[in-house]
Each structure stands twice: as C-alpha cells, then as structure tokens.
Amino acid sequence: MVESFIEMMKGLPEELIIFVVSMLPVIELRGGLVAAAMLGVPWLKAFVICVLGNMLPIPLILLFLKQIFALLKKVPGIRRIVIWLEKRGDEKGSKLNKSRNWGLFALVAIPLPGTGGWTGALVATMLDIRMKRSFWIIFAGVIAAGVIMSVLSYFIPGLFFNI
C-alpha cells in the first residue's frame, strides 16, 4: 500500500510524501516511516516529520468527532458506517476502562492494524477522556510507535540487508 502511495505522489518532495502518508488513517506514522526508509530520508528527519504528520489531525478529531458523527448519522448510507465506528470505539474503549490512560497509550503505541493515533482519538472521544489529557497520551503513544517502527524500518533491515 505504501509503495503505491509513493508512486502516486512521485515528483513531490520526499518530506511532503511522508508527511501526507503519516496523516492518513490506518497508514499513519507506521506507513510514513516505512515510506521514508524506502525513499532514503534520514531517520531523525523522517521521525520528526512523521510524528508531526500523524499528530496534525488528532486535535481536530478530539474536538469535532462527536459533532461530525451526529451530522453524518443524518446522511442515509453513511449512518451505518458511523454507528459501526462508534461501536468499534466503544468495544476498544471497554477493554481500556480499568487503566484508561495506559490502555490508550498502548492502543496507540503498539503498531498493529487498527491501532494508532486516529483510533486512539476515536476511543478517547468515546470514553470522554478530556482532550488535553488524551492529546498528550496519544502523542506519547505516537512517539513510542515511532521508536518501534524506526527499529523495524531503519535499523533491523540494515542489519540483515545492508540497506
């Protein structure tokens, strides 16, 4: 998926490509760092750009998600998707209820499909975690995911394949 996205954006500055990739739901920072490694962007520069790209939409999601969902529920066809997203947020959130802060951090930090900043913001909104608190927890999780993905994208491949 990352390769096809890079191909679509060919000709644009590499920094812009990895910034945009990091902003996208599902792909987020994980895909941004993989793209950066593929494009040969130096690690520290890529790390900073990908964290910023991943975090840019988070405050907007935290601020406006409930209002956006309320509006979208009025649109036929989209209502079912919104209800599914709310249900998913509630399900993931119910697993976090005992230690909400650490659970939210882990949800964002562990780079697996269906996790990340976007999902973290959805869950934080569903759990009514205060915006200021959830933003910093999500930020810490994105940093942790960035460290994990840096090792996987930059350091381990270099050990085995001289990339």
Tab-separated table of C-alpha atoms in Angstrom:
chain	number	residue	atom	x	y	z
A	1	MET	CA	0.000	0.000	0.000
A	2	VAL	CA	2.815	2.385	0.925
A	3	GLU	CA	4.622	1.655	-2.351
A	4	SER	CA	1.559	2.515	-4.446
A	5	PHE	CA	1.030	5.719	-2.478
A	6	ILE	CA	4.663	6.732	-3.044
A	7	GLU	CA	4.217	6.027	-6.753
A	8	MET	CA	1.082	8.214	-6.902
A	9	MET	CA	2.949	11.118	-5.310
A	10	LYS	CA	6.081	10.727	-7.430
A	11	GLY	CA	7.669	14.059	-8.225
A	12	LEU	CA	6.684	15.687	-4.927
A	13	PRO	CA	9.306	16.342	-2.250
A	14	GLU	CA	10.001	13.231	-0.173
A	15	GLU	CA	9.268	15.155	3.028
A	16	LEU	CA	5.790	16.053	1.782
A	17	ILE	CA	5.120	12.452	0.768
A	18	ILE	CA	5.970	11.044	4.196
A	19	PHE	CA	4.089	13.865	5.944
A	20	VAL	CA	0.908	13.121	3.963
A	21	VAL	CA	1.273	9.349	4.380
A	22	SER	CA	1.607	9.860	8.156
A	23	MET	CA	-1.613	11.899	8.258
A	24	LEU	CA	-3.740	9.184	6.653
A	25	PRO	CA	-5.970	6.980	8.804
A	26	VAL	CA	-4.891	3.342	9.066
A	27	ILE	CA	-1.458	4.025	7.478
A	28	GLU	CA	-0.348	6.827	9.825
A	29	LEU	CA	3.204	7.124	11.170
A	30	ARG	CA	3.859	3.417	10.632
A	31	GLY	CA	3.466	3.774	6.895
A	32	GLY	CA	5.202	7.138	6.892
A	33	LEU	CA	8.366	5.694	8.408
A	34	VAL	CA	8.324	2.721	6.026
A	35	ALA	CA	7.924	5.160	3.115
A	36	ALA	CA	10.734	7.337	4.481
A	37	ALA	CA	13.087	4.363	4.708
A	38	MET	CA	12.143	3.333	1.157
A	39	LEU	CA	12.801	6.878	-0.075
A	40	GLY	CA	16.106	7.134	1.784
A	41	VAL	CA	15.069	10.022	4.032
A	42	PRO	CA	17.463	10.258	7.002
A	43	TRP	CA	15.969	8.659	10.124
A	44	LEU	CA	15.785	11.631	12.508
A	45	LYS	CA	14.305	13.932	9.865
A	46	ALA	CA	11.766	11.244	8.916
A	47	PHE	CA	10.872	10.585	12.555
A	48	VAL	CA	10.071	14.251	13.250
A	49	ILE	CA	8.091	14.704	10.011
A	50	CYS	CA	6.089	11.500	10.557
A	51	VAL	CA	5.247	12.350	14.178
A	52	LEU	CA	4.065	15.819	13.121
A	53	GLY	CA	2.055	14.374	10.235
A	54	ASN	CA	0.425	11.751	12.452
A	55	MET	CA	-0.416	14.267	15.188
A	56	LEU	CA	-1.810	17.040	12.948
A	57	PRO	CA	-5.352	15.592	12.631
A	58	ILE	CA	-5.571	14.408	16.265
A	59	PRO	CA	-6.738	17.696	17.883
A	60	LEU	CA	-9.386	18.085	15.170
A	61	ILE	CA	-10.631	14.550	15.754
A	62	LEU	CA	-10.735	15.082	19.516
A	63	LEU	CA	-12.542	18.413	19.161
A	64	PHE	CA	-15.087	17.649	16.465
A	65	LEU	CA	-15.631	13.883	16.206
A	66	LYS	CA	-18.899	13.777	18.143
A	67	GLN	CA	-20.353	16.702	16.165
A	68	ILE	CA	-19.220	15.182	12.851
A	69	PHE	CA	-20.709	11.809	13.779
A	70	ALA	CA	-24.001	13.475	14.739
A	71	LEU	CA	-24.173	15.168	11.331
A	72	LEU	CA	-23.139	12.063	9.401
A	73	LYS	CA	-25.800	9.951	11.128
A	74	LYS	CA	-28.370	12.051	9.274
A	75	VAL	CA	-26.959	11.002	5.887
A	76	PRO	CA	-28.556	7.830	4.524
A	77	GLY	CA	-25.971	5.161	3.788
A	78	ILE	CA	-23.309	6.779	5.929
A	79	ARG	CA	-25.296	6.329	9.146
A	80	ARG	CA	-24.408	2.619	9.290
A	81	ILE	CA	-20.680	3.367	8.927
A	82	VAL	CA	-20.808	5.931	11.739
A	83	ILE	CA	-22.679	3.541	14.013
A	84	TRP	CA	-20.072	0.844	13.219
A	85	LEU	CA	-17.239	3.277	14.050
A	86	GLU	CA	-18.898	4.272	17.324
A	87	LYS	CA	-19.423	0.628	18.203
A	88	ARG	CA	-15.787	-0.142	17.403
A	89	GLY	CA	-14.646	2.770	19.558
A	90	ASP	CA	-16.851	1.561	22.409
A	91	GLU	CA	-15.548	-2.014	22.079
A	92	LYS	CA	-11.900	-0.945	22.090
A	93	GLY	CA	-12.650	1.534	24.846
A	94	SER	CA	-14.355	-1.056	27.060
A	95	LYS	CA	-11.097	-3.010	27.079
A	96	LEU	CA	-9.338	0.082	28.393
A	97	ASN	CA	-11.725	1.031	31.200
A	98	LYS	CA	-9.632	-0.238	34.130
A	99	SER	CA	-6.487	1.721	33.287
A	100	ARG	CA	-7.727	4.119	30.652
A	101	ASN	CA	-4.559	6.180	30.349
A	102	TRP	CA	-2.178	3.247	29.989
A	103	GLY	CA	-4.646	1.402	27.803
A	104	LEU	CA	-4.987	4.381	25.475
A	105	PHE	CA	-1.208	4.731	25.359
A	106	ALA	CA	-0.780	1.026	24.491
A	107	LEU	CA	-3.509	1.190	21.852
A	108	VAL	CA	-1.641	3.971	20.064
A	109	ALA	CA	1.905	2.747	20.744
A	110	ILE	CA	1.612	-0.839	19.528
A	111	PRO	CA	1.941	-0.624	15.742
A	112	LEU	CA	-0.691	-3.109	14.630
A	113	PRO	CA	-3.535	-2.743	12.126
A	114	GLY	CA	-6.484	-0.948	13.705
A	115	THR	CA	-4.352	0.891	16.228
A	116	GLY	CA	-2.691	4.305	16.122
A	117	GLY	CA	-3.454	7.951	16.690
A	118	TRP	CA	-6.738	8.021	14.780
A	119	THR	CA	-8.113	5.008	16.656
A	120	GLY	CA	-6.760	6.425	19.905
A	121	ALA	CA	-8.592	9.701	19.292
A	122	LEU	CA	-11.801	7.803	18.468
A	123	VAL	CA	-11.526	5.741	21.662
A	124	ALA	CA	-10.615	8.775	23.801
A	125	THR	CA	-13.683	10.572	22.460
A	126	MET	CA	-15.951	7.577	23.118
A	127	LEU	CA	-14.568	7.289	26.673
A	128	ASP	CA	-14.943	11.044	27.249
A	129	ILE	CA	-11.301	11.407	28.249
A	130	ARG	CA	-10.513	15.118	28.483
A	131	MET	CA	-8.984	16.487	25.297
A	132	LYS	CA	-5.825	17.872	26.887
A	133	ARG	CA	-5.092	14.586	28.662
A	134	SER	CA	-5.918	12.372	25.673
A	135	PHE	CA	-3.814	14.524	23.308
A	136	TRP	CA	-0.670	14.031	25.415
A	137	ILE	CA	-1.327	10.316	25.905
A	138	ILE	CA	-1.813	9.883	22.150
A	139	PHE	CA	1.323	11.950	21.489
A	140	ALA	CA	3.365	9.704	23.803
A	141	GLY	CA	1.896	6.641	22.060
A	142	VAL	CA	2.801	8.021	18.628
A	143	ILE	CA	6.370	8.635	19.835
A	144	ALA	CA	6.576	5.051	21.154
A	145	ALA	CA	5.145	3.660	17.900
A	146	GLY	CA	7.688	5.790	16.047
A	147	VAL	CA	10.550	4.266	18.023
A	148	ILE	CA	9.266	0.739	17.339
A	149	MET	CA	8.722	1.446	13.640
A	150	SER	CA	12.121	3.147	13.360
A	151	VAL	CA	13.786	-0.011	14.605
A	152	LEU	CA	11.748	-2.122	12.173
A	153	SER	CA	12.101	0.235	9.192
A	154	TYR	CA	15.605	1.631	9.577
A	155	PHE	CA	17.748	-0.430	11.897
A	156	ILE	CA	16.787	-4.108	11.577
A	157	PRO	CA	16.690	-4.157	7.736
A	158	GLY	CA	20.152	-2.575	7.729
A	159	LEU	CA	21.494	-5.340	9.950
A	160	PHE	CA	20.399	-8.043	7.518
A	161	PHE	CA	20.336	-6.434	4.085
A	162	ASN	CA	22.854	-3.520	4.196
A	163	ILE	CA	20.154	-1.009	3.329
